[in-house]
PDB file of C-alpha atoms in Angstrom:
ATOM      1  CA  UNK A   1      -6.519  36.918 -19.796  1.00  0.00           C
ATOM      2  CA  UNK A   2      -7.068  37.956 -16.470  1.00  0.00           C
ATOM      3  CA  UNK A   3      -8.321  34.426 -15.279  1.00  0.00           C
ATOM      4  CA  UNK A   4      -4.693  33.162 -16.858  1.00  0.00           C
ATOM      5  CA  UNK A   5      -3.028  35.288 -14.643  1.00  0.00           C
ATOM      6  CA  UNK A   6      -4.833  34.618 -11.454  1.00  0.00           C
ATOM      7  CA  UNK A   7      -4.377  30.964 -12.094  1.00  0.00           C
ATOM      8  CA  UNK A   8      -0.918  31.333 -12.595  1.00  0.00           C
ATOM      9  CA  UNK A   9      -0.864  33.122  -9.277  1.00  0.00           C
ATOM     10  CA  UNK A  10      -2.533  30.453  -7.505  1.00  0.00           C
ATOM     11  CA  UNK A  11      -0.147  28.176  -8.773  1.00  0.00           C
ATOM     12  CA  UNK A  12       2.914  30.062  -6.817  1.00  0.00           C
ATOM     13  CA  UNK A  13       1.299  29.900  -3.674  1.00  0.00           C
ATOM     14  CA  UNK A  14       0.870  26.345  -3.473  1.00  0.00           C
ATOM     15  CA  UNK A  15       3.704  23.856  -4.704  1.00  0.00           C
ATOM     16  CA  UNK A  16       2.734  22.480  -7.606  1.00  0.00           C
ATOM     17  CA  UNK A  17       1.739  18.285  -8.078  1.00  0.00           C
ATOM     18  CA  UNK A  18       4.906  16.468  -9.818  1.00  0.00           C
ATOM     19  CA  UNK A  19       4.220  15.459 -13.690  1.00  0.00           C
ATOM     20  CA  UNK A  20       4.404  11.868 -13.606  1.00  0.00           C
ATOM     21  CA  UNK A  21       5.290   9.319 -16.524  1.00  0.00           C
ATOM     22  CA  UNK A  22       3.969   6.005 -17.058  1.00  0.00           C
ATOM     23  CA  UNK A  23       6.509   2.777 -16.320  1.00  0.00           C
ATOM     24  CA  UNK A  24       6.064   1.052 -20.282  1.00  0.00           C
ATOM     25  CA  UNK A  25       5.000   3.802 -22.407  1.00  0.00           C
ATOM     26  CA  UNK A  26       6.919   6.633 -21.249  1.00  0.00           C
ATOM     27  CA  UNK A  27       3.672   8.997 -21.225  1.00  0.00           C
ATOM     28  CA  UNK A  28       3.175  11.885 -19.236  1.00  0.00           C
ATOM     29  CA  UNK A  29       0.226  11.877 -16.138  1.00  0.00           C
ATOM     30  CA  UNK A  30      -1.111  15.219 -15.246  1.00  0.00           C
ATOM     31  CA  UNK A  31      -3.931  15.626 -12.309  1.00  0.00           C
ATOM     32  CA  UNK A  32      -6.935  17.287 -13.336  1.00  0.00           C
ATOM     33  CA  UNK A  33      -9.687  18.878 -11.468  1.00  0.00           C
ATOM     34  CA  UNK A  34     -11.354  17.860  -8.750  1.00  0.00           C
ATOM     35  CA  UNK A  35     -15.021  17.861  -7.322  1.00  0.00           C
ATOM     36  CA  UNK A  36     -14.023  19.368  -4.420  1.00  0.00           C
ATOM     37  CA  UNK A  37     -11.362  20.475  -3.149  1.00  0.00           C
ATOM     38  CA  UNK A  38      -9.001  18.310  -0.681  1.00  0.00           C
ATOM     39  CA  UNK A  39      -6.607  19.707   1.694  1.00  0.00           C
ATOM     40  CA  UNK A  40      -2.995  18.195   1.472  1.00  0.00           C
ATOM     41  CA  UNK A  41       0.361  19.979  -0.566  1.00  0.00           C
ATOM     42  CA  UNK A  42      -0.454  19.199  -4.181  1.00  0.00           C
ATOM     43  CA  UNK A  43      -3.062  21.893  -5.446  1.00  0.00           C
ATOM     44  CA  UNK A  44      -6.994  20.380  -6.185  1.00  0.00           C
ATOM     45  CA  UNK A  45      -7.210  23.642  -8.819  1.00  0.00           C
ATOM     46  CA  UNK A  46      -4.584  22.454 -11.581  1.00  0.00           C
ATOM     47  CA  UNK A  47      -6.294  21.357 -14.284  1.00  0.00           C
ATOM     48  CA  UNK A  48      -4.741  19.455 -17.516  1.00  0.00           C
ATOM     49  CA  UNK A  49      -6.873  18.126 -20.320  1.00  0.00           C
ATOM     50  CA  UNK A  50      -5.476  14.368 -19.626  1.00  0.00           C
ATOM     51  CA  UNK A  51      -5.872  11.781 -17.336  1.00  0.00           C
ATOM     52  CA  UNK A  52      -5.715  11.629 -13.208  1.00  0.00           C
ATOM     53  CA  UNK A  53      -2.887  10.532 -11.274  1.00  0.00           C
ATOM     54  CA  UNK A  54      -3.337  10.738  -7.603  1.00  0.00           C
ATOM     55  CA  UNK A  55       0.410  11.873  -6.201  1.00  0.00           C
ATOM     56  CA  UNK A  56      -0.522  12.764  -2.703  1.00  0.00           C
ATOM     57  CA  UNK A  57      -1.623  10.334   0.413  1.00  0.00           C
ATOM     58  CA  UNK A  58      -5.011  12.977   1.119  1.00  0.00           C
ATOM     59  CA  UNK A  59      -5.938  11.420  -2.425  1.00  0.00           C
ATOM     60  CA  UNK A  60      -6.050   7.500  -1.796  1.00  0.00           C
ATOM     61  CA  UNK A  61      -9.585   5.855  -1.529  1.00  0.00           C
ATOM     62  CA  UNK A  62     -10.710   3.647   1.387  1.00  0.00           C
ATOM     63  CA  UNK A  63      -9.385   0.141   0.094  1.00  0.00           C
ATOM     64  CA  UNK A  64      -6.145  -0.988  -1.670  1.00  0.00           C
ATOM     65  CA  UNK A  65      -6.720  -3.254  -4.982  1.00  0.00           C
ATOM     66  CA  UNK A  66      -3.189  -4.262  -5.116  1.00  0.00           C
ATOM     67  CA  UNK A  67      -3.359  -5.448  -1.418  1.00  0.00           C
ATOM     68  CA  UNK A  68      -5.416  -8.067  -1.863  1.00  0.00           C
ATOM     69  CA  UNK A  69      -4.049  -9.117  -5.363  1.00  0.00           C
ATOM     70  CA  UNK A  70      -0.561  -9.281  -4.254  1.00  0.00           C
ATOM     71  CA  UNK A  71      -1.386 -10.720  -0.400  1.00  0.00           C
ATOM     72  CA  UNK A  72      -4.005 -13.060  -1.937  1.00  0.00           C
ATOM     73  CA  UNK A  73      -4.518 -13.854  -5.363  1.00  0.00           C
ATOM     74  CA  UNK A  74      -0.410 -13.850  -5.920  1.00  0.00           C
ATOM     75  CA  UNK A  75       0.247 -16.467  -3.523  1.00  0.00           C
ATOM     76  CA  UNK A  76      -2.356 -18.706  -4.825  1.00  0.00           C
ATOM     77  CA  UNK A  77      -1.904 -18.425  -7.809  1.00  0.00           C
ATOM     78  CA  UNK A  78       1.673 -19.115  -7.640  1.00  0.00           C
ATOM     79  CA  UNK A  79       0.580 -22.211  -5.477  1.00  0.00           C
ATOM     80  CA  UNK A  80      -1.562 -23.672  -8.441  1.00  0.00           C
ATOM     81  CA  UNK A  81       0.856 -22.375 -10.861  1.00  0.00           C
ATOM     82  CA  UNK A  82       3.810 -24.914  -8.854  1.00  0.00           C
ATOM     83  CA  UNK A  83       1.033 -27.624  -7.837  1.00  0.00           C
ATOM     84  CA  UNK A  84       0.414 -27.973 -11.856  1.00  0.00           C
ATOM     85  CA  UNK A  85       3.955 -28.254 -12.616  1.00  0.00           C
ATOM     86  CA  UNK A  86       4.208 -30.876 -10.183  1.00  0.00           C
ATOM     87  CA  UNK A  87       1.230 -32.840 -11.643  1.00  0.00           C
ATOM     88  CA  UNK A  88       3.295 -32.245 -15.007  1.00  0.00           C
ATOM     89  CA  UNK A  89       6.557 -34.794 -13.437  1.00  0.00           C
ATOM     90  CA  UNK A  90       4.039 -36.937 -12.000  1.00  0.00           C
ATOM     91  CA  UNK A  91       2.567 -37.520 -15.201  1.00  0.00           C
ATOM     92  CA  UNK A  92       5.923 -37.979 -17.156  1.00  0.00           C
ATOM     93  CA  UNK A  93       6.869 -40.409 -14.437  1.00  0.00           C
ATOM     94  CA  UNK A  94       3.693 -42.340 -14.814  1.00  0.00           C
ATOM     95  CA  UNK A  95       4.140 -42.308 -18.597  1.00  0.00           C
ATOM     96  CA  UNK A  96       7.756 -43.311 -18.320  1.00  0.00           C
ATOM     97  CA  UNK A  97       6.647 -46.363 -16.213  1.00  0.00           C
ATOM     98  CA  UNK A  98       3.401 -47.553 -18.037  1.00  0.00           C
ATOM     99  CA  UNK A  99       2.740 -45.250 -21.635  1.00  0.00           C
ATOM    100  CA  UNK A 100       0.842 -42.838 -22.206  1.00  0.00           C
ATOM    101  CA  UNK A 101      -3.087 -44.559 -22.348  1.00  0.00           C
ATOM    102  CA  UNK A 102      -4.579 -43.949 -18.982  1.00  0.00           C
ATOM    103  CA  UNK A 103      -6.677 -47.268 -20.082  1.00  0.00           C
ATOM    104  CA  UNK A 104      -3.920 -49.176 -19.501  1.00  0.00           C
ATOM    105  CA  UNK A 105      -1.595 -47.064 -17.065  1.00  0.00           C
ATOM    106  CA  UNK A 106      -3.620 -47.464 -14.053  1.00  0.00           C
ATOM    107  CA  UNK A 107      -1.157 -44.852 -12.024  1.00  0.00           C
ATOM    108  CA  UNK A 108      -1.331 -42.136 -14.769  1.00  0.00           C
ATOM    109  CA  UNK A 109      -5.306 -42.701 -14.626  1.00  0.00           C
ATOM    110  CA  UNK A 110      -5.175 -41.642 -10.980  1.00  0.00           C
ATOM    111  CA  UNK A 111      -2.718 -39.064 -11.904  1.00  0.00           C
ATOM    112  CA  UNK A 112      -4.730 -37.440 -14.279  1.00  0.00           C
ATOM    113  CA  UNK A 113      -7.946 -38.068 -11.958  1.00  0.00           C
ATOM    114  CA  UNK A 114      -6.065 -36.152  -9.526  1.00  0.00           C
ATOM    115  CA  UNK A 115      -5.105 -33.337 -12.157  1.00  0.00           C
ATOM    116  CA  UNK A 116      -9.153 -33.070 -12.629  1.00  0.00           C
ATOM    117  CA  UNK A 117     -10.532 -32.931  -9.106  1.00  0.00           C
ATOM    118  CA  UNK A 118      -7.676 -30.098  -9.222  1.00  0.00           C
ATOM    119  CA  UNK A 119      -9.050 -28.213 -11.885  1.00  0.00           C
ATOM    120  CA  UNK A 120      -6.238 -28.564 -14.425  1.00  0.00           C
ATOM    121  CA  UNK A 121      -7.310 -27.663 -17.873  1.00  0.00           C
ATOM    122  CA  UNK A 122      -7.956 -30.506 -19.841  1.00  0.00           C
ATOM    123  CA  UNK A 123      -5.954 -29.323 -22.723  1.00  0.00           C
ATOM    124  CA  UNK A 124      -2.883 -28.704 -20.459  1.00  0.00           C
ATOM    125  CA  UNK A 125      -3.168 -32.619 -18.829  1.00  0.00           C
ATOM    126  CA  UNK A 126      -3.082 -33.753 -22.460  1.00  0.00           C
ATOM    127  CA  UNK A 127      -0.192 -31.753 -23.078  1.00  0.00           C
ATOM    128  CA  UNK A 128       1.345 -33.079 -20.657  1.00  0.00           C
ATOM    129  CA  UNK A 129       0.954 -36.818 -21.561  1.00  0.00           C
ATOM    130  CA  UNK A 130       1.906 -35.993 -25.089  1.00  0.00           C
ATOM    131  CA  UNK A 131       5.059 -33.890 -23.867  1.00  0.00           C
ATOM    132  CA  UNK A 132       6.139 -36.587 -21.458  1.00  0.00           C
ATOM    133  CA  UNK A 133       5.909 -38.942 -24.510  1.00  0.00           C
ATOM    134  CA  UNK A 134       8.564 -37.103 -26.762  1.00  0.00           C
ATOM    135  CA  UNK A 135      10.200 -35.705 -23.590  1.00  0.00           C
ATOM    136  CA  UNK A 136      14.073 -37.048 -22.807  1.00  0.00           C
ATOM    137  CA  UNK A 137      14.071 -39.996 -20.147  1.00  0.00           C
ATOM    138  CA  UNK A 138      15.319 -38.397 -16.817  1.00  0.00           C
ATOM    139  CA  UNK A 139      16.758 -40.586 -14.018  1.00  0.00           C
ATOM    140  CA  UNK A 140      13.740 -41.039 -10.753  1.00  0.00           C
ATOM    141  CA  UNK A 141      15.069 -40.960  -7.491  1.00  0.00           C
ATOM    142  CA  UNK A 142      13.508 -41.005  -3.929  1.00  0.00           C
ATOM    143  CA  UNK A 143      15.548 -39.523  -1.436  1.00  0.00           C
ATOM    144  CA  UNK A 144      15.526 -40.247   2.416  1.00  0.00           C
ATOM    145  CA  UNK A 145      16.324 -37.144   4.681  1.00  0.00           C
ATOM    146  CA  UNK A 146      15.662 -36.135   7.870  1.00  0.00           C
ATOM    147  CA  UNK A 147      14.230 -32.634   9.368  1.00  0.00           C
ATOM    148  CA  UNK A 148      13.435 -30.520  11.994  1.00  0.00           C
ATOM    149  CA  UNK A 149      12.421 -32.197  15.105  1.00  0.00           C
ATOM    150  CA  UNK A 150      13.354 -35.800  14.085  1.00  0.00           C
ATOM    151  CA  UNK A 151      10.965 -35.642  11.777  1.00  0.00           C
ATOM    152  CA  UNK A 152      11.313 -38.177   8.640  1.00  0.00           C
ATOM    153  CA  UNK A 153      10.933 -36.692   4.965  1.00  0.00           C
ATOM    154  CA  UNK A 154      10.591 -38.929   1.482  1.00  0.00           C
ATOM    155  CA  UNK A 155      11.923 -36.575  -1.489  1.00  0.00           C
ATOM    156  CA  UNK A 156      10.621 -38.007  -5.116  1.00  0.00           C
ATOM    157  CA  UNK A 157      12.803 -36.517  -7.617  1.00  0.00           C
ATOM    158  CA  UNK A 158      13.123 -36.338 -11.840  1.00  0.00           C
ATOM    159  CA  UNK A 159      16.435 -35.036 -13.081  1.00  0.00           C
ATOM    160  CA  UNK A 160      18.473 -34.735 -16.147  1.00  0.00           C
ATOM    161  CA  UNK A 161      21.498 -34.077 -13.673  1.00  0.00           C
ATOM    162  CA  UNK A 162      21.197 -36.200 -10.432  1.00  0.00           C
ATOM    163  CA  UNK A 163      23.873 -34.322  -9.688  1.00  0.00           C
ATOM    164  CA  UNK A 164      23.039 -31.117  -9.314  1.00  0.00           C
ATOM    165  CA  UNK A 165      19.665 -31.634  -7.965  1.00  0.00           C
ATOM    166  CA  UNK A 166      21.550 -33.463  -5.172  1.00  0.00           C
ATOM    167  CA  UNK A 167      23.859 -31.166  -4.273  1.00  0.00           C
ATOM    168  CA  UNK A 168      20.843 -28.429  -4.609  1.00  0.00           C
ATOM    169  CA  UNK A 169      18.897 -30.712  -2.032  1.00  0.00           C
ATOM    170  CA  UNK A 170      21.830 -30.792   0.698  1.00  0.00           C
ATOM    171  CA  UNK A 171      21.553 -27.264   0.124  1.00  0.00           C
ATOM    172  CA  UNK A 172      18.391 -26.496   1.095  1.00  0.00           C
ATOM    173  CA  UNK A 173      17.876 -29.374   4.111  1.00  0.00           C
ATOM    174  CA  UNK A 174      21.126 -27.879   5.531  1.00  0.00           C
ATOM    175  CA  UNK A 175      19.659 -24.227   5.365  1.00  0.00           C
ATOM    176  CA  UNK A 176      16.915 -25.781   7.264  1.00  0.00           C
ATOM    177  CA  UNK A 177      17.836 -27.762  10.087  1.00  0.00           C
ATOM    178  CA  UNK A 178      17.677 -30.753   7.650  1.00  0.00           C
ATOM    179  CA  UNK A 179      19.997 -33.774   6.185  1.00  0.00           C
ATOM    180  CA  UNK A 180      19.670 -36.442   4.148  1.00  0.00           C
ATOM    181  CA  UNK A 181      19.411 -39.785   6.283  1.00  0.00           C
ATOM    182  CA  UNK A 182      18.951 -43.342   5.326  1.00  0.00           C
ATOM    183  CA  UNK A 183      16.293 -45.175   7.079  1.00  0.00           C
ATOM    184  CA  UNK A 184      13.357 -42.293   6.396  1.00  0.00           C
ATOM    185  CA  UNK A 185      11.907 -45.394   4.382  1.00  0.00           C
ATOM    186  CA  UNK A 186      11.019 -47.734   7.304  1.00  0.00           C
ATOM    187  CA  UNK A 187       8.800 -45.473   8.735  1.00  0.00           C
ATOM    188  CA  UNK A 188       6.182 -45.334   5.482  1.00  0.00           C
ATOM    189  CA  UNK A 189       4.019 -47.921   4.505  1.00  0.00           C
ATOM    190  CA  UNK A 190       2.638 -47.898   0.378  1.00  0.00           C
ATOM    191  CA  UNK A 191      -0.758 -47.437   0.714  1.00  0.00           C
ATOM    192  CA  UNK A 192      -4.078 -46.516  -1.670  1.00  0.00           C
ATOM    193  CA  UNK A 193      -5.558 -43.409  -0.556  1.00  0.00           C
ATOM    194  CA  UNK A 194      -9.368 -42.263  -1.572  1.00  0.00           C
ATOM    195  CA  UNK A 195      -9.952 -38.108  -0.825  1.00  0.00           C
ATOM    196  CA  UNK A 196     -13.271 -37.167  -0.312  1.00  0.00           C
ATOM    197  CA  UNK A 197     -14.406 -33.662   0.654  1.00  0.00           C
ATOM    198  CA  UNK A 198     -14.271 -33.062   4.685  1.00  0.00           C
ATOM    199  CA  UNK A 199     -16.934 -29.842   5.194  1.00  0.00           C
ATOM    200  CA  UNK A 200     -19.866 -30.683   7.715  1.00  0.00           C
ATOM    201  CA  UNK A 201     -18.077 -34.392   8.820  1.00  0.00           C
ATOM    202  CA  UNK A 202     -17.275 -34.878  12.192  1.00  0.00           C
ATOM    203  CA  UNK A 203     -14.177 -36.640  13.090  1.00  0.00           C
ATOM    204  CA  UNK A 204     -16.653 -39.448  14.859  1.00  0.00           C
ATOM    205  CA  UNK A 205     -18.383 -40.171  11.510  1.00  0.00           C
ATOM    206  CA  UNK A 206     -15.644 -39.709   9.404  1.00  0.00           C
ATOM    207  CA  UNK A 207     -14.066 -42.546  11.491  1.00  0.00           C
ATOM    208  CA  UNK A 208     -17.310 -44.687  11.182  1.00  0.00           C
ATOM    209  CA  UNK A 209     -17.227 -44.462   6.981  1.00  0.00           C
ATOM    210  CA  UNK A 210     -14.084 -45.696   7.077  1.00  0.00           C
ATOM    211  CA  UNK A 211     -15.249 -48.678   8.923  1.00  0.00           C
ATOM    212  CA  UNK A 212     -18.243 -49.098   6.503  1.00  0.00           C
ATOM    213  CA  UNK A 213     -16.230 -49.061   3.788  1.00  0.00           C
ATOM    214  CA  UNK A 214     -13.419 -50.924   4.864  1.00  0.00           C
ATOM    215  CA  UNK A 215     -10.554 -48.486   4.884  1.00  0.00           C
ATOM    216  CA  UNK A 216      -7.637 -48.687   7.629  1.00  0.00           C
ATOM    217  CA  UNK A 217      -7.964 -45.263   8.792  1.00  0.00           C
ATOM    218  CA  UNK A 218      -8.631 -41.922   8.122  1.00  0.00           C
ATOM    219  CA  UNK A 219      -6.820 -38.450   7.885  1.00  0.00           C
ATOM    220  CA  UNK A 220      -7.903 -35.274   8.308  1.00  0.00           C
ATOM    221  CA  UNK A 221      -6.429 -32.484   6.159  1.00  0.00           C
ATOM    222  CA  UNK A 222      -6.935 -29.844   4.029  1.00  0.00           C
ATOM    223  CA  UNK A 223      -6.209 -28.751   0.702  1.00  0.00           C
ATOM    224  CA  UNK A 224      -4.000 -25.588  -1.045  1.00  0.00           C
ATOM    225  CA  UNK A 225      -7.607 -23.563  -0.357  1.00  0.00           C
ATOM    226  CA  UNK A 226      -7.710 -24.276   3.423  1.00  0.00           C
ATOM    227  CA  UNK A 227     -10.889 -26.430   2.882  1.00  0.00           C
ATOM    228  CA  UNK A 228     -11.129 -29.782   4.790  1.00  0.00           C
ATOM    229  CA  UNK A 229     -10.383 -32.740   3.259  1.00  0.00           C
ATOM    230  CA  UNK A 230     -10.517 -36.567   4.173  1.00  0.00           C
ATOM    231  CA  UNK A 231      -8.069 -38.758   3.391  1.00  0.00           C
ATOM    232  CA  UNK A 232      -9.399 -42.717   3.315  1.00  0.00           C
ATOM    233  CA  UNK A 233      -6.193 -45.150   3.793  1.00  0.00           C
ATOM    234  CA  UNK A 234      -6.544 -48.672   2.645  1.00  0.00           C
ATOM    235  CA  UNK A 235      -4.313 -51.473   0.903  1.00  0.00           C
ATOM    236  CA  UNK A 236      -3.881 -50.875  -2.509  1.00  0.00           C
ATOM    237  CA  UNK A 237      -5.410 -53.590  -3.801  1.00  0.00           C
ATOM    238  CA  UNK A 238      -8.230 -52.422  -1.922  1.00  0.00           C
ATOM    239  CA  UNK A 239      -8.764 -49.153  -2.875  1.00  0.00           C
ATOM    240  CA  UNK A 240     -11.523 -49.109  -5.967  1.00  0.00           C
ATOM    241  CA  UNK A 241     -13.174 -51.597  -3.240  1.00  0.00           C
ATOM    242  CA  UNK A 242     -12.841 -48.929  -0.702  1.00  0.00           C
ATOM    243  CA  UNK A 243     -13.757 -45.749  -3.421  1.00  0.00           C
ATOM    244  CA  UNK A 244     -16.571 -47.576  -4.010  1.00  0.00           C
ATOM    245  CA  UNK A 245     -18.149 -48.337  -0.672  1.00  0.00           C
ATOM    246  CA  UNK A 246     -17.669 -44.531   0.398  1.00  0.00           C
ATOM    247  CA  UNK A 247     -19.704 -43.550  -2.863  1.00  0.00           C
ATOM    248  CA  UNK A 248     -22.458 -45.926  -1.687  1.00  0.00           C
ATOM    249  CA  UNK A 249     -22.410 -44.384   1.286  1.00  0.00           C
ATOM    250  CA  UNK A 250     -22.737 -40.729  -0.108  1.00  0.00           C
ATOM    251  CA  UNK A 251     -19.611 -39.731   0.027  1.00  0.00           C
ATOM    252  CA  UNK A 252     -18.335 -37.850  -3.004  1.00  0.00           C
ATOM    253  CA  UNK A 253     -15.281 -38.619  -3.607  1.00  0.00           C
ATOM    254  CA  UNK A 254     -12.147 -36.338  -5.340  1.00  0.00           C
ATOM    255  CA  UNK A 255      -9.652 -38.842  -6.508  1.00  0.00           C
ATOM    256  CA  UNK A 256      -7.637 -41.772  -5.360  1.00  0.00           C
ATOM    257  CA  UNK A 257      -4.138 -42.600  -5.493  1.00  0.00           C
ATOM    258  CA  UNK A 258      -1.211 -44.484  -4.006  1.00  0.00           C
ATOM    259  CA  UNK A 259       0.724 -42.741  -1.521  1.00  0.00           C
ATOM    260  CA  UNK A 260       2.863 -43.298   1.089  1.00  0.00           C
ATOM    261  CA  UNK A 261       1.686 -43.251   4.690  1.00  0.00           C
ATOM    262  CA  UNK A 262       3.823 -42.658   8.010  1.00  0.00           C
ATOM    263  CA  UNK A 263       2.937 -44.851  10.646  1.00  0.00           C
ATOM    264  CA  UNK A 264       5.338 -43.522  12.944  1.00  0.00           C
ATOM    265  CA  UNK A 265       4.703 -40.004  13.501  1.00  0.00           C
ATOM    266  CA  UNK A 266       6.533 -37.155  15.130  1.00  0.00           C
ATOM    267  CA  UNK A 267       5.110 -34.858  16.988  1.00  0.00           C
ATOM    268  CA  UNK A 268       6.728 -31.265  16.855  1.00  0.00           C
ATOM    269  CA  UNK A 269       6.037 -28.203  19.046  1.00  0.00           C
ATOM    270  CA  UNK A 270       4.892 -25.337  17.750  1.00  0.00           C
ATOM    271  CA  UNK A 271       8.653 -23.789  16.955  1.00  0.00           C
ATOM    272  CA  UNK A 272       9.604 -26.962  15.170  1.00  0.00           C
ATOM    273  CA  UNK A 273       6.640 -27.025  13.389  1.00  0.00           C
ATOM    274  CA  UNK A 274       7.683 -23.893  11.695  1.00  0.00           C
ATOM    275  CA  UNK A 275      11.139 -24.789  10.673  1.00  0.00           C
ATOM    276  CA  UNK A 276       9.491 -27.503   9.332  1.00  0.00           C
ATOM    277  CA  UNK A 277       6.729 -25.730   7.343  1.00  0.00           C
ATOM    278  CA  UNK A 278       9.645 -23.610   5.907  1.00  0.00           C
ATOM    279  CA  UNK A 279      11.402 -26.584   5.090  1.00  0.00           C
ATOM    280  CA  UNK A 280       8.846 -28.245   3.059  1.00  0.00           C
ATOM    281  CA  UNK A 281       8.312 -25.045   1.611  1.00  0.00           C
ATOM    282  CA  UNK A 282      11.628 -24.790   0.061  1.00  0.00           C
ATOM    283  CA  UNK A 283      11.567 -28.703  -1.173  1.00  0.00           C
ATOM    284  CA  UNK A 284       8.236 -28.110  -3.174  1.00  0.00           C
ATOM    285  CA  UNK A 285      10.171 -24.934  -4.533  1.00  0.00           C
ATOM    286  CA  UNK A 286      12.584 -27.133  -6.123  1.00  0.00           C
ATOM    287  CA  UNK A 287      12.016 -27.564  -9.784  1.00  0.00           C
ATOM    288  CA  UNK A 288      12.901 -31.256  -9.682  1.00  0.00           C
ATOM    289  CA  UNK A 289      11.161 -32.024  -6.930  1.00  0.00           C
ATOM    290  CA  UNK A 290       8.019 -34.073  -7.736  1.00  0.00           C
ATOM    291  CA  UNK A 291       6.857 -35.010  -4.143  1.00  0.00           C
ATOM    292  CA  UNK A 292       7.699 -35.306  -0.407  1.00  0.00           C
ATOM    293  CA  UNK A 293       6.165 -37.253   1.835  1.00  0.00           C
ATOM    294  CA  UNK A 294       6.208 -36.699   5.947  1.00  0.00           C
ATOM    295  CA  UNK A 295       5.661 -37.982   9.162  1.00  0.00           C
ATOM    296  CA  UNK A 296       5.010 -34.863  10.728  1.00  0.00           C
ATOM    297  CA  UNK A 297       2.119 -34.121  13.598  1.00  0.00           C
ATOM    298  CA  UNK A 298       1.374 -30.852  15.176  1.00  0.00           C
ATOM    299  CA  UNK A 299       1.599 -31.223  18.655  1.00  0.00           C
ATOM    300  CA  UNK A 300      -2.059 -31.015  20.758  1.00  0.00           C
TER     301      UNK A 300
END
């Protein structure tokens, strides 16, 4: 009885912690006691046969959980999240143009190479090709536009509504610094690409396994983890020649595809560069919006 009525005293000289309630379930959170006690408003002695809730900033540990997830893991996994809906119009495309037996539909085959090296789930790639089978035909489009800088974009859309995903594209070049412009075509060539991991090659022999294996040139790059890639460009009809040679050469390499390839780039300083980036950003955010292509080099 008497410790009751100390506690209770205790209690009115310090304010007491707020009773919180969980967000779904509508429960109530009570603090209980502590190993020791901590300095700050809420009172360390209130004690509550139910689980801890830690309502005051003296309480917080040394890291933040949530951070990281929501500065690190979110945006990634949004990334793969968009890059495997992307993946999912490339293959309807492909299947559109050539069916749905990768034996026979050379593009999907490099599609769903590219799906792999990726790390798409196999069970959601053949998904895919059987969805894009029963899905409704949508009209393909490749619009020319014009960005930031000068710079020279190549928009691959699939639609059900070519006009709304038109309108939606003016939309978002205008918002930044953009327009759609003929002539974006002349300044990319069709070319078959081979990527091969970049980490320990130096530009020097990168260049000099392109000449072994016959390639035109090669890119430097990186993929959606920031890890270096290399990017072999070669005629198409060249490019299993090509994939080949670098494999011979002991190069592994990720996947190969046809692409196409600026030979006229422009250079953009630095604040270009980031209306640019934001840009492209906003184009890959589009739903209908399979791929863009660019000419765009940071300037040295």
């Amino acid at each position: 009885m008497a410790g009751g009525v100390l506690l209770r005293g205790l209690r009115h000289l310090r304010p007491r912690c707020h009773v919180a309630t969980a967000p779904r379930t509508g429960a109530r959170i009570y603090p209980v006691r502590l190993e020791r006690p901590v300095p700050g408003p809420c009172s360390p002695w209130t004690t509550y046969p139910l689980r801890t809730l830690h309502l005051c900033h003296n309480f917080c540990a040394g890291h933040n959980k949530w951070s990281k997830v929501k500065n690190i893991k979110g945006p990634k996994d949004a990334a793969r999240s968009r890059m495997f809906m992307k993946f999912n119009l490339m293959i309807k495309i492909a299947v559109k143009d050539g069916g749905t037996n990768p034996d026979f539909n050379v593009n999907l085959a490099h599609i769903v190479e590219q799906c792999r090296s990726k790390n798409m789930p196999k069970a959601s790639i053949e998904a895919a090709i059987k969805g894009a089978e029963k899905a409704k035909a949508g009209t393909q489009s490749t619009y020319e536009a014009r960005g930031p800088g000068g710079c020279q974009l190549l928009i691959q859309v699939l639609t059900d509504n070519s006009t709304r995903s038109t309108q939606e594209l003016k939309h978002a070049l205008n918002k930044h610094g953009g327009v759609l412009s003929d002539g974006a075509r002349h300044n990319f060539d069709r070319k078959g690409v081979v990527t091969a991991a970049g980490e320990g090659v130096s530009s020097d022999r990168a260049l000099e396994l392109a000449i072994e294996a016959g390639a035109e040139d090669v890119q430097e790059t990186e993929d959606e983890e920031e890890r270096p890639l290399l990017q072999f460009v070669c005629d198409v009809s060249e490019m299993k020649h090509v994939r080949a040679s670098l494999e011979e050469l002991g190069v592994s390499t990720q996947s190969s595809g046809m692409e196409f390839v600026s030979h006229s780039p422009a250079v953009l300083p630095p604040d270009q560069l980031r209306a640019a980036s934001a840009l492209l950003e906003a184009l890959h955010d589009h739903p209908d919006v399979v791929r863009v292509w660019d000419n765009i080099r940071a300037q040295s």
